[in-house]
CSV table of C-alpha atoms in Angstrom, one decimal:
chain,number,residue,atom,x,y,z
A,15,ALA,CA,20.8,-26.0,26.3
A,16,GLU,CA,17.3,-25.2,25.0
A,17,LEU,CA,15.7,-26.7,28.3
A,18,LEU,CA,17.0,-23.5,29.8
A,19,ALA,CA,14.2,-21.4,28.1
A,20,ASP,CA,11.4,-23.9,29.5
A,21,PRO,CA,9.9,-22.2,32.1
A,22,GLY,CA,8.2,-25.7,33.2
A,23,TRP,CA,11.5,-27.5,33.4
A,24,THR,CA,12.9,-24.5,35.2
A,25,ALA,CA,9.9,-24.4,37.8
A,26,ARG,CA,10.7,-28.4,38.4
A,27,VAL,CA,14.4,-27.7,38.9
A,28,LEU,CA,13.8,-25.0,41.5
A,29,ALA,CA,11.1,-27.0,43.3
A,30,ALA,CA,13.8,-29.8,43.7
A,31,ARG,CA,16.3,-27.3,44.7
A,32,ALA,CA,14.2,-26.1,47.2
A,33,VAL,CA,14.8,-29.3,49.1
A,34,ARG,CA,18.3,-29.2,49.2
A,35,GLN,CA,18.6,-25.4,49.9
A,36,ARG,CA,16.1,-25.5,52.6
A,37,THR,CA,14.0,-22.5,51.4
A,38,ASP,CA,10.6,-22.0,49.6
A,39,ASP,CA,11.2,-18.5,48.5
A,40,ARG,CA,10.7,-18.8,44.8
A,41,ARG,CA,12.6,-15.8,44.2
A,42,VAL,CA,15.8,-16.4,45.9
A,43,LEU,CA,15.7,-20.1,44.2
A,44,ALA,CA,15.4,-18.7,41.0
A,45,THR,CA,17.9,-15.8,41.2
A,46,VAL,CA,20.7,-18.3,42.8
A,47,TRP,CA,19.9,-20.7,40.1
A,48,TRP,CA,20.4,-18.3,37.4
A,49,TYR,CA,23.5,-17.0,38.9
A,50,SER,CA,25.1,-20.3,38.6
A,51,ALA,CA,23.5,-21.3,35.3
A,52,SER,CA,24.3,-17.8,33.5
A,53,SER,CA,28.1,-18.2,34.6
A,54,VAL,CA,28.2,-21.6,32.9
A,55,LEU,CA,26.3,-20.8,29.9
A,56,LEU,CA,28.2,-17.8,28.8
A,57,THR,CA,31.8,-19.5,29.5
A,58,PRO,CA,32.2,-21.1,25.9
A,59,VAL,CA,31.4,-18.2,23.7
A,60,LEU,CA,33.5,-15.7,26.1
A,61,ALA,CA,36.4,-18.0,26.3
A,62,GLY,CA,36.2,-18.2,22.6
A,63,LEU,CA,35.8,-14.6,22.0
A,64,VAL,CA,39.1,-14.3,24.1
A,65,THR,CA,41.2,-16.6,22.2
A,66,GLY,CA,39.9,-15.9,18.8
A,67,VAL,CA,37.7,-19.0,18.2
A,68,ALA,CA,34.3,-18.0,17.2
A,69,LEU,CA,31.6,-20.0,19.0
A,70,SER,CA,27.7,-20.1,18.8
A,71,ALA,CA,25.7,-18.2,21.6
A,72,ARG,CA,22.6,-20.0,20.5
A,73,LEU,CA,21.2,-22.1,22.9
A,74,GLU,CA,20.4,-25.0,20.4
A,75,ASP,CA,23.9,-24.8,19.6
A,76,THR,CA,25.1,-25.2,23.2
A,77,ARG,CA,25.2,-28.4,25.3
A,78,LEU,CA,25.0,-27.9,29.1
A,79,HIS,CA,26.7,-30.5,31.1
A,80,LEU,CA,25.0,-31.2,34.6
A,81,LEU,CA,25.6,-32.8,37.9
A,82,ALA,CA,22.8,-34.8,39.8
A,83,GLY,CA,20.1,-32.6,40.6
A,84,ASP,CA,20.4,-30.5,37.4
A,85,THR,CA,23.3,-28.4,38.7
A,86,PRO,CA,25.0,-26.9,35.6
A,87,VAL,CA,29.0,-27.6,36.0
A,88,ALA,CA,30.2,-26.9,32.1
A,89,ALA,CA,28.8,-26.2,28.8
A,90,THR,CA,30.4,-26.8,25.1
A,91,ALA,CA,29.2,-24.8,22.0
A,92,ARG,CA,29.5,-25.3,18.4
A,93,PRO,CA,31.5,-23.3,16.1
A,94,ALA,CA,29.2,-19.8,15.1
A,95,ALA,CA,29.5,-20.6,11.4
A,96,GLY,CA,29.5,-16.5,10.6
A,97,ARG,CA,26.8,-15.6,12.8
A,98,ASP,CA,26.5,-12.4,14.9
A,99,LEU,CA,27.7,-12.9,18.4
A,100,ALA,CA,25.8,-9.8,19.9
A,101,THR,CA,22.6,-10.9,18.2
A,102,ASP,CA,22.7,-14.4,19.4
A,103,LEU,CA,23.9,-13.6,22.8
A,104,ARG,CA,20.8,-11.2,23.4
A,105,ALA,CA,18.4,-13.9,22.0
A,106,THR,CA,19.9,-16.7,24.7
A,107,ILE,CA,19.9,-14.4,27.5
A,108,ALA,CA,16.3,-13.1,26.9
A,109,ALA,CA,14.8,-16.3,26.4
A,110,VAL,CA,16.4,-18.0,29.5
A,111,VAL,CA,15.7,-14.8,31.7
A,112,ALA,CA,12.2,-15.1,30.6
A,113,ALA,CA,11.7,-18.6,31.8
A,114,VAL,CA,13.6,-18.0,34.9
A,115,ALA,CA,11.4,-15.0,35.7
A,116,GLU,CA,8.2,-16.9,34.9
A,117,ALA,CA,9.1,-19.8,37.0
A,118,GLY,CA,10.6,-17.9,40.1
A,119,GLY,CA,8.0,-15.0,39.9
A,120,VAL,CA,10.7,-12.6,39.8
A,121,ARG,CA,11.4,-9.3,37.6
A,122,GLU,CA,13.4,-9.7,34.5
A,123,ARG,CA,15.8,-6.5,35.1
A,124,PRO,CA,17.5,-7.9,38.3
A,125,LEU,CA,18.2,-11.1,36.1
A,126,TRP,CA,19.8,-9.3,33.4
A,127,ALA,CA,22.1,-7.4,35.9
A,128,ILE,CA,23.3,-11.0,37.0
A,129,ALA,CA,23.8,-11.8,33.1
A,130,THR,CA,26.2,-8.8,33.0
A,131,ASP,CA,28.1,-9.8,36.1
A,132,SER,CA,28.5,-13.3,34.8
A,133,LEU,CA,29.6,-11.9,31.6
A,134,ALA,CA,32.2,-9.6,33.5
A,135,ASN,CA,33.3,-12.4,35.7
A,136,ARG,CA,33.8,-15.0,33.0
A,137,LEU,CA,35.9,-12.4,30.9
A,138,LEU,CA,37.9,-11.9,34.1
A,139,ALA,CA,38.6,-15.4,34.5
A,140,VAL,CA,39.4,-16.3,31.0
A,141,GLY,CA,41.6,-13.4,31.2
A,142,ARG,CA,43.5,-14.7,34.1
A,143,ALA,CA,43.9,-18.0,32.6
A,144,VAL,CA,45.3,-16.8,29.4
A,145,GLY,CA,47.5,-14.4,31.3
A,146,ASP,CA,46.1,-10.9,29.8
A,147,VAL,CA,43.4,-9.8,32.2
A,148,ALA,CA,43.4,-6.3,30.6
A,149,ALA,CA,42.8,-7.4,27.0
A,150,ALA,CA,40.1,-9.9,28.1
A,151,THR,CA,38.1,-7.6,30.4
A,152,ALA,CA,38.3,-4.6,27.7
A,153,LEU,CA,36.0,-6.8,25.4
A,154,SER,CA,32.9,-6.6,28.2
A,155,GLY,CA,31.9,-3.2,27.2
A,156,PRO,CA,31.5,-3.2,23.6
A,157,LEU,CA,30.1,-6.6,23.8
A,158,ALA,CA,27.5,-5.5,26.4
A,159,ALA,CA,26.7,-2.4,24.4
A,160,ALA,CA,26.2,-4.4,21.3
A,161,VAL,CA,23.8,-6.8,23.1
A,162,GLY,CA,21.9,-3.6,24.4
A,163,SER,CA,19.5,-2.8,26.9
A,164,PRO,CA,18.5,-4.1,29.3
A,165,LEU,CA,21.9,-5.6,29.8
A,166,PRO,CA,23.9,-3.2,32.0
A,167,ALA,CA,27.3,-2.1,31.2
A,168,PRO,CA,29.9,-4.6,33.1
A,169,ARG,CA,32.2,-2.8,35.5
A,170,TYR,CA,35.5,-3.5,37.1
A,171,VAL,CA,37.5,-2.4,40.0
A,172,ASP,CA,41.2,-2.6,40.5
A,173,VAL,CA,42.2,-3.3,44.1
A,174,GLU,CA,46.2,-3.6,45.0
A,175,GLY,CA,46.8,-4.4,41.3
A,176,VAL,CA,44.1,-7.1,41.0
A,177,ARG,CA,41.1,-6.7,39.0
A,178,PHE,CA,37.6,-7.7,40.5
A,179,THR,CA,34.1,-7.3,38.8
A,180,ARG,CA,32.3,-4.4,40.4
A,181,ARG,CA,28.9,-6.2,40.9
A,182,ALA,CA,25.5,-4.9,39.7
A,183,SER,CA,23.6,-7.6,41.0
A,184,CYS,CA,23.0,-9.6,44.1
A,185,CYS,CA,22.3,-13.2,43.7
A,186,LEU,CA,20.6,-13.5,46.9
A,187,LEU,CA,23.0,-16.4,48.0
A,188,TYR,CA,22.9,-14.9,51.5
A,189,ARG,CA,19.0,-15.6,51.9
A,190,LEU,CA,19.8,-19.2,52.1
A,191,PRO,CA,20.4,-20.8,55.4
A,192,HIS,CA,24.2,-20.7,56.7
A,193,GLU,CA,25.1,-18.4,53.8
A,194,VAL,CA,26.5,-14.9,53.8
A,195,LEU,CA,27.0,-12.0,51.8
A,196,CYS,CA,29.5,-12.5,49.0
A,197,THR,CA,32.8,-10.5,49.2
A,198,SER,CA,32.0,-8.1,46.2
A,199,CYS,CA,28.1,-8.2,47.0
A,200,PRO,CA,26.6,-4.5,46.3
A,201,ARG,CA,24.6,-4.7,49.6
A,202,ARG,CA,27.8,-4.7,51.5
A,203,ASP,CA,28.9,-1.3,52.9
A,204,PRO,CA,31.4,0.2,50.5
A,205,LEU,CA,34.1,0.5,53.2
A,206,GLN,CA,33.9,-3.1,54.1
A,207,ARG,CA,33.8,-4.5,50.6
A,208,GLN,CA,37.0,-2.5,50.0
A,209,VAL,CA,38.6,-4.0,53.0
A,210,LEU,CA,37.4,-7.6,52.1
A,211,LEU,CA,38.7,-6.9,48.4
A,212,GLU,CA,42.1,-5.8,49.7
A,213,ASP,CA,42.3,-8.9,51.7
A,214,THR,CA,41.5,-11.1,48.7
A,215,ALA,CA,44.1,-9.4,46.5
A,216,THR,CA,46.8,-9.8,49.0
A,217,ARG,CA,45.9,-13.8,48.7
A,218,MET,CA,46.0,-13.9,45.1
């Protein structure tokens, strides 16, 4: 996964995605790319944290699996070998955020907000998979605090008995042709977002 920290490689990925996604807005391309890549990148170490299997958060210990077009779909990680998770996670996020920011011409802070949403989302997903959402999501706050600023604190909201991530970021997906705001997007009117989440909750 070390390629993720290479701004040159990232710039080439964004240029290729510009054709498929029909936009030349580098800020949008970079933000959407990081939204998907961060989710994949963080999954192994967070799944390991929930299940008690210590996996490394270092880029050099993580293998990213890509579809055609360099679209990340899965990641695997080596055992942590006694390393500090928060320290390694901070270094990994910082390295990739710096590369994405340079390649996309965007500020780093919004990319850190996306990282915290990915962290929250992945813990929520793993919690649902193992049948203990409360325990899995309870790990998010202490982990983010250990990673430290500028990673925001992850947040959740319970709607009709179903837990959702309370987003700190906007992935800018709606800026692509024929896309719309995500259900939980912070840009939505709060009342509209609540109604949409209630509808989603009834179908889960």
